[in-house]
Amino acid sequence: MSMRSSARFRSTITGAAVCSALALGSVLAGPGAAVASAETGQNSTSVSAAPCNVIYRVSTNYEGWTANYSWAWNINVAQGATGDRVREIQCLLIHKGFGVGAVDGDFGPATYNAVVAFQKNRGLDYDGIVGANTWSKLRART
């Protein structure tokens, strides 16, 4: 094998290895995988749909369901909002059996309708705004 052929062969193998590693990473991460960012008090947006991994968390000052996007309990979130708090709401609504469409961090009409349906179902005032009472019911064990 000539030097030129050898270099081309190594380049081809290296490129194939990189492509394989990227493809494997995509398969392992799953469709629409995104990493939840730590809440900074500001909303952020994301292009891809976020996963929902809802867990019940118990700690010194916290007990309730969370998808680890936001620890909000009493911040009002309404239609038009975007970011991690909305992702948290969307995941908790799905966990409670209320479909929101894509978990995209956008409080649009589908999320609004799911919030209203949830509020009606739980005997809350149904205004479509996630405030302290709605957060409490979303995070409650039952």
XYZ file of N, CA, C and O in Angstrom:
568
model
N 0.854 -1.168 0.000
C 0.000 0.000 0.000
C 0.902 1.233 0.000
O 1.833 1.321 0.783
N 0.665 2.191 -0.888
C 1.492 3.391 -0.976
C 1.174 4.315 0.192
O 0.163 4.172 0.866
N 2.042 5.305 0.391
C 1.841 6.280 1.465
C 0.538 7.059 1.251
O -0.186 7.336 2.188
N 0.270 7.373 -0.010
C -0.937 8.121 -0.323
C -2.177 7.286 0.004
O -3.133 7.772 0.597
N -2.191 6.032 -0.362
C -3.312 5.137 -0.087
C -3.465 4.926 1.410
O -4.573 4.882 1.939
N -2.344 4.797 2.113
C -2.371 4.580 3.552
C -2.992 5.777 4.273
O -3.803 5.615 5.183
N -2.614 6.988 3.878
C -3.163 8.198 4.509
C -4.658 8.311 4.229
O -5.444 8.668 5.101
N -5.058 8.010 2.987
C -6.475 8.071 2.632
C -7.261 7.026 3.420
O -8.355 7.282 3.896
N -6.675 5.833 3.603
C -7.325 4.764 4.354
C -7.521 5.198 5.807
O -8.600 5.060 6.370
N -6.466 5.765 6.433
C -6.566 6.236 7.822
C -7.619 7.335 7.950
O -8.392 7.359 8.895
N -7.664 8.239 7.004
C -8.646 9.320 7.028
C -10.066 8.771 6.936
O -10.966 9.213 7.646
N -10.249 7.776 6.061
C -11.568 7.166 5.899
C -11.993 6.457 7.166
O -13.123 6.592 7.629
N -11.084 5.687 7.758
C -11.385 4.946 8.989
C -11.686 5.916 10.129
O -12.640 5.731 10.882
N -10.884 6.968 10.258
C -11.107 7.945 11.322
C -12.466 8.620 11.153
O -13.223 8.775 12.106
N -12.798 9.022 9.929
C -14.094 9.641 9.664
C -15.240 8.706 9.979
O -16.249 9.102 10.562
N -15.094 7.446 9.601
C -16.140 6.464 9.887
C -16.300 6.260 11.388
O -17.421 6.126 11.890
N -15.193 6.255 12.107
C -15.257 6.071 13.561
C -15.976 7.243 14.224
O -16.800 7.065 15.125
N -15.685 8.463 13.765
C -16.345 9.644 14.327
C -17.844 9.596 14.039
O -18.671 9.832 14.922
N -18.203 9.264 12.810
C -19.630 9.173 12.450
C -20.332 8.097 13.272
O -21.445 8.296 13.742
N -19.671 6.981 13.475
C -20.261 5.901 14.265
C -20.468 6.336 15.709
O -21.494 6.052 16.310
N -19.490 7.027 16.258
C -19.608 7.494 17.642
C -20.750 8.488 17.780
O -21.525 8.438 18.741
N -20.875 9.399 16.817
C -21.979 10.358 16.869
C -23.327 9.672 16.737
O -24.276 10.004 17.440
N -23.410 8.708 15.845
C -24.670 7.983 15.663
C -25.029 7.202 16.919
O -26.180 7.196 17.361
N -24.047 6.564 17.533
C -24.297 5.804 18.756
C -24.753 6.732 19.871
O -25.684 6.426 20.611
N -24.145 7.904 19.981
C -24.558 8.871 20.994
C -25.994 9.298 20.794
O -26.753 9.441 21.740
N -26.397 9.493 19.544
C -27.781 9.878 19.251
C -28.749 8.770 19.626
O -29.819 9.018 20.160
N -28.369 7.524 19.350
C -29.223 6.385 19.678
C -29.359 6.245 21.189
O -30.456 6.060 21.716
N -28.242 6.358 21.895
C -28.285 6.208 23.352
C -29.050 7.343 24.014
O -29.747 7.142 24.999
N -28.940 8.559 23.495
C -29.629 9.705 24.090
C -31.127 9.653 23.824
O -31.918 10.108 24.617
N -31.515 9.076 22.693
C -32.929 8.971 22.363
C -33.426 10.194 21.624
O -32.771 11.224 21.580
N -34.596 10.068 21.023
C -35.133 11.178 20.243
C -35.534 12.351 21.124
O -36.085 12.169 22.198
N -35.213 13.528 20.670
C -35.619 14.736 21.384
C -34.945 14.913 22.723
O -35.441 15.628 23.570
N -33.817 14.238 22.944
C -33.153 14.345 24.237
C -32.579 15.736 24.418
O -32.046 16.322 23.495
N -32.721 16.251 25.585
C -32.162 17.553 25.913
C -31.748 17.516 27.372
O -32.278 16.754 28.159
N -30.804 18.336 27.713
C -30.343 18.383 29.089
C -31.054 19.518 29.795
O -31.130 20.628 29.279
N -31.586 19.247 30.956
C -32.260 20.282 31.728
C -31.223 21.223 32.298
O -30.217 20.795 32.845
N -31.449 22.502 32.165
C -30.513 23.470 32.708
C -30.930 23.830 34.120
O -32.091 23.734 34.482
N -29.973 24.255 34.909
C -30.283 24.705 36.259
C -31.055 26.003 36.164
O -30.736 26.860 35.354
N -32.054 26.148 36.977
C -32.889 27.343 36.914
C -32.112 28.533 37.445
O -31.507 28.485 38.502
N -32.113 29.608 36.675
C -31.385 30.805 37.060
C -32.305 31.967 37.362
O -31.848 33.069 37.576
N -33.605 31.726 37.328
C -34.542 32.809 37.546
C -34.987 33.433 36.242
O -35.900 34.220 36.205
N -34.312 33.073 35.160
C -34.706 33.567 33.849
C -35.159 32.398 33.015
O -34.667 31.288 33.161
N -36.076 32.665 32.120
C -36.553 31.619 31.231
C -35.585 31.451 30.077
O -34.927 32.387 29.658
N -35.484 30.231 29.579
C -34.682 29.968 28.403
C -35.521 29.145 27.446
O -36.519 28.560 27.822
N -35.113 29.106 26.214
C -35.856 28.349 25.227
C -34.967 27.298 24.610
O -33.750 27.379 24.661
N -35.577 26.306 24.003
C -34.856 25.223 23.367
C -35.577 24.837 22.087
O -36.795 24.927 22.004
N -34.810 24.385 21.115
C -35.403 24.001 19.842
C -35.991 22.604 19.926
O -37.055 22.328 19.406
N -35.301 21.683 20.597
C -35.765 20.300 20.632
C -36.722 20.063 21.794
O -36.713 20.787 22.777
N -37.548 19.042 21.628
C -38.470 18.671 22.693
C -37.681 18.072 23.846
O -36.689 17.391 23.652
N -38.113 18.338 25.047
C -37.410 17.882 26.242
C -38.025 16.599 26.776
O -39.220 16.381 26.645
N -37.204 15.753 27.392
C -37.740 14.532 27.990
C -38.378 14.821 29.343
O -38.065 15.818 29.969
N -39.278 13.953 29.747
C -39.904 14.073 31.058
C -39.507 12.878 31.911
O -39.919 11.757 31.639
N -38.721 13.136 32.908
C -38.351 12.121 33.887
C -38.835 12.623 35.237
O -38.099 13.267 35.961
N -40.086 12.357 35.537
C -40.703 12.875 36.752
C -40.405 11.934 37.916
O -40.592 10.726 37.808
N -39.931 12.516 39.009
C -39.616 11.748 40.210
C -40.264 12.437 41.417
O -40.575 13.621 41.363
N -40.453 11.674 42.484
C -40.936 12.256 43.728
C -39.716 12.520 44.591
O -38.972 11.610 44.929
N -39.494 13.777 44.920
C -38.296 14.162 45.658
C -38.664 14.571 47.074
O -39.594 15.351 47.286
N -37.918 14.045 48.030
C -38.093 14.412 49.431
C -36.741 14.876 49.947
O -35.745 14.161 49.840
N -36.716 16.091 50.479
C -35.496 16.609 51.082
C -35.870 17.458 52.284
O -37.033 17.509 52.668
N -34.917 18.139 52.844
C -35.152 18.947 54.035
C -36.230 19.999 53.816
O -37.093 20.212 54.650
N -36.186 20.663 52.671
C -37.135 21.754 52.433
C -37.987 21.546 51.179
O -38.527 22.495 50.654
N -38.099 20.327 50.720
C -38.841 20.078 49.476
C -39.437 18.688 49.498
O -38.759 17.730 49.871
N -40.693 18.586 49.116
C -41.318 17.289 48.920
C -42.353 17.443 47.822
O -43.270 18.252 47.927
N -42.186 16.684 46.769
C -43.153 16.751 45.681
C -42.597 16.209 44.387
O -41.417 15.895 44.272
N -43.486 16.097 43.403
C -43.110 15.636 42.075
C -42.298 16.715 41.377
O -42.593 17.906 41.503
N -41.290 16.298 40.636
C -40.492 17.227 39.851
C -39.953 16.525 38.614
O -39.720 15.319 38.629
N -39.744 17.299 37.570
C -39.070 16.819 36.365
C -37.662 17.417 36.319
O -36.957 17.295 35.328
N -37.262 18.090 37.405
C -35.945 18.699 37.558
C -35.660 19.827 36.572
O -34.506 20.086 36.247
N -36.687 20.500 36.107
C -36.501 21.696 35.293
C -36.656 22.963 36.121
O -36.093 23.990 35.807
N -37.466 22.891 37.174
C -37.732 24.061 38.008
C -38.226 23.585 39.368
O -38.918 22.583 39.465
N -37.894 24.339 40.407
C -38.381 24.017 41.753
C -39.482 24.980 42.154
O -39.812 25.097 43.321
N -40.030 25.708 41.201
C -41.060 26.718 41.493
C -42.264 26.086 42.192
O -42.691 24.992 41.867
N -42.800 26.817 43.159
C -44.013 26.410 43.875
C -45.048 27.518 43.898
O -46.224 27.264 44.052
N -44.611 28.754 43.783
C -45.566 29.854 43.942
C -45.363 30.977 42.934
O -45.848 32.072 43.136
N -44.658 30.724 41.860
C -44.454 31.728 40.814
C -45.554 31.566 39.776
O -45.777 30.468 39.274
N -46.259 32.647 39.468
C -47.315 32.585 38.462
C -46.719 32.421 37.067
O -45.834 33.179 36.682
N -47.218 31.426 36.349
C -46.778 31.160 34.981
C -48.039 31.082 34.121
O -48.958 30.324 34.430
N -48.068 31.863 33.050
C -49.278 31.955 32.227
C -48.939 31.804 30.745
O -47.764 31.780 30.359
N -49.987 31.726 29.946
C -49.830 31.592 28.507
C -48.918 32.703 27.985
O -49.017 33.849 28.393
N -47.991 32.310 27.101
C -47.004 33.236 26.562
C -45.638 33.060 27.199
O -44.631 33.495 26.642
N -45.586 32.423 28.376
C -44.304 32.182 29.045
C -43.524 31.102 28.293
O -44.101 30.269 27.585
N -42.215 31.127 28.456
C -41.348 30.114 27.859
C -40.274 29.725 28.862
O -40.028 30.434 29.828
N -39.652 28.581 28.637
C -38.498 28.191 29.428
C -38.715 26.984 30.320
O -39.668 26.212 30.155
N -37.801 26.847 31.274
C -37.768 25.656 32.126
C -38.981 25.518 33.040
O -39.424 24.413 33.319
N -39.528 26.614 33.530
C -40.733 26.504 34.367
C -41.882 25.915 33.562
O -42.663 25.118 34.066
N -41.976 26.309 32.302
C -43.033 25.767 31.442
C -42.773 24.290 31.163
O -43.698 23.474 31.186
N -41.519 23.910 30.928
C -41.185 22.487 30.743
C -41.590 21.681 31.978
O -42.130 20.589 31.877
N -41.327 22.234 33.150
C -41.706 21.572 34.405
C -43.219 21.368 34.451
O -43.704 20.282 34.761
N -43.971 22.414 34.137
C -45.430 22.327 34.127
C -45.892 21.277 33.126
O -46.744 20.439 33.430
N -45.336 21.313 31.925
C -45.738 20.368 30.879
C -45.475 18.930 31.313
O -46.331 18.055 31.148
N -44.307 18.675 31.886
C -43.987 17.315 32.341
C -44.915 16.872 33.470
O -45.380 15.726 33.483
N -45.180 17.761 34.423
C -46.064 17.403 35.531
C -47.489 17.162 35.053
O -48.163 16.251 35.540
N -47.944 17.945 34.093
C -49.286 17.722 33.528
C -49.361 16.360 32.843
O -50.328 15.614 33.031
N -48.348 16.021 32.069
C -48.321 14.710 31.411
C -48.316 13.609 32.461
O -49.043 12.622 32.355
N -47.505 13.784 33.496
C -47.425 12.795 34.581
C -48.783 12.599 35.257
O -49.130 11.491 35.666
N -49.561 13.672 35.353
C -50.887 13.607 35.980
C -51.979 13.182 35.004
O -53.144 13.090 35.367
N -51.611 12.936 33.734
C -52.565 12.424 32.763
C -53.204 13.471 31.862
O -54.241 13.208 31.253
N -52.599 14.642 31.748
C -53.141 15.717 30.925
C -52.161 16.045 29.811
O -51.080 16.579 30.061
N -52.538 15.705 28.578
C -51.658 15.895 27.432
C -51.451 17.351 27.079
O -52.375 18.156 27.133
N -50.219 17.676 26.724
C -49.860 19.048 26.357
C -49.251 19.122 24.960
O -48.840 20.193 24.538
N -49.171 18.007 24.252
C -48.433 17.999 22.988
C -46.954 17.844 23.306
O -46.586 17.117 24.216
N -46.125 18.584 22.623
C -44.671 18.496 22.833
C -44.259 19.242 24.093
O -44.817 20.286 24.423
N -43.281 18.690 24.789
C -42.679 19.384 25.930
C -41.598 20.277 25.332
O -40.462 19.873 25.139
N -42.010 21.507 25.017
C -41.127 22.409 24.295
C -40.813 23.695 25.046
O -40.108 24.562 24.546
N -41.332 23.834 26.265
C -41.068 25.040 27.040
C -41.846 26.252 26.574
O -41.546 27.372 26.965
N -42.870 26.047 25.752
C -43.688 27.137 25.233
C -45.114 26.988 25.779
O -45.801 26.028 25.468
N -45.551 27.927 26.596
C -46.887 27.893 27.187
C -47.867 28.431 26.145
O -48.293 29.578 26.185
N -48.217 27.558 25.215
C -49.140 27.912 24.145
C -50.535 27.402 24.431
O -50.859 27.006 25.565
N -51.379 27.357 23.407
C -52.775 26.942 23.587
C -52.937 25.522 24.133
O -53.818 25.283 24.962
N -52.113 24.576 23.686
C -52.251 23.191 24.166
C -51.936 23.100 25.659
O -52.643 22.425 26.418
N -50.903 23.798 26.096
C -50.554 23.797 27.526
C -51.635 24.524 28.314
O -52.050 24.060 29.386
N -52.123 25.633 27.807
C -53.197 26.371 28.469
C -54.419 25.475 28.658
O -54.978 25.406 29.763
N -54.825 24.783 27.606
C -56.003 23.898 27.696
C -55.774 22.776 28.701
O -56.693 22.403 29.442
N -54.566 22.234 28.744
C -54.259 21.174 29.709
C -54.292 21.714 31.135
O -54.783 21.043 32.052
N -53.781 22.926 31.339
C -53.812 23.538 32.677
C -55.258 23.749 33.125
O -55.622 23.415 34.255
N -56.101 24.285 32.247
C -57.511 24.519 32.586
C -58.201 23.191 32.926
O -58.919 23.095 33.926
N -57.968 22.164 32.110
C -58.578 20.854 32.373
C -58.095 20.297 33.708
O -58.886 19.757 34.491
N -56.809 20.441 34.002
C -56.248 19.983 35.279
C -56.891 20.741 36.442
O -57.291 20.147 37.439
N -56.977 22.061 36.309
C -57.564 22.878 37.375
C -59.016 22.497 37.629
O -59.427 22.375 38.787
N -59.784 22.291 36.582
C -61.184 21.861 36.741
C -61.244 20.514 37.443
O -62.042 20.316 38.362
N -60.384 19.594 37.006
C -60.360 18.240 37.558
C -60.013 18.231 39.042
O -60.502 17.392 39.793
N -59.197 19.161 39.476
C -58.755 19.211 40.869
C -59.574 20.181 41.719
O -59.244 20.421 42.875
N -60.660 20.735 41.148
C -61.534 21.619 41.911
C -60.939 22.990 42.176
O -61.337 23.658 43.138
N -60.018 23.423 41.338
C -59.398 24.739 41.494
C -60.128 25.762 40.632
O -60.870 25.399 39.716
N -59.920 27.043 40.936
C -60.373 28.071 40.003
C -59.628 27.835 38.705
O -58.408 27.678 38.709
N -60.351 27.786 37.597
C -59.691 27.458 36.335
C -59.520 28.696 35.461
O -60.367 29.096 34.697
N -58.352 29.313 35.641
C -58.009 30.508 34.895
C -56.872 30.269 33.899
O -56.495 31.166 33.158
N -56.302 29.072 33.902
C -55.210 28.764 32.985
C -53.867 29.296 33.435
O -52.876 29.176 32.713
N -53.810 29.866 34.621
C -52.556 30.383 35.178
C -52.069 29.407 36.248
O -52.827 29.015 37.130
N -50.817 29.027 36.160
C -50.244 28.134 37.164
C -49.672 29.007 38.276
O -48.615 29.610 38.134
N -50.440 29.083 39.361
C -50.025 29.829 40.549
C -49.805 28.860 41.701
O -49.716 27.641 41.498
N -49.741 29.377 42.911
C -49.410 28.566 44.090
C -50.328 27.357 44.251
O -49.854 26.245 44.522
N -51.637 27.526 44.100
C -52.564 26.398 44.285
C -52.387 25.334 43.214
O -52.431 24.133 43.503
N -52.189 25.762 41.972
C -52.004 24.791 40.887
C -50.668 24.090 41.038
O -50.578 22.869 40.863
N -49.597 24.848 41.358
C -48.297 24.205 41.606
C -48.434 23.139 42.691
O -47.903 22.032 42.569
N -49.128 23.478 43.764
C -49.289 22.552 44.882
C -49.950 21.252 44.430
O -49.517 20.155 44.807
N -51.001 21.370 43.626
C -51.695 20.165 43.131
C -50.847 19.399 42.124
O -50.882 18.166 42.090
N -50.080 20.114 41.295
C -49.208 19.441 40.333
C -48.113 18.637 41.051
O -47.727 17.568 40.627
N -47.632 19.182 42.166
C -46.525 18.541 42.896
C -47.005 17.505 43.912
O -46.221 16.700 44.394
N -48.306 17.509 44.238
C -48.840 16.612 45.273
C -48.732 15.151 44.857
O -48.855 14.812 43.678
N -48.546 14.291 45.850
C -48.386 12.854 45.587
C -49.614 12.269 44.912
O -49.506 11.372 44.096
N -50.808 12.739 45.257
C -52.034 12.186 44.664
C -52.495 12.985 43.478
O -52.116 14.068 43.237
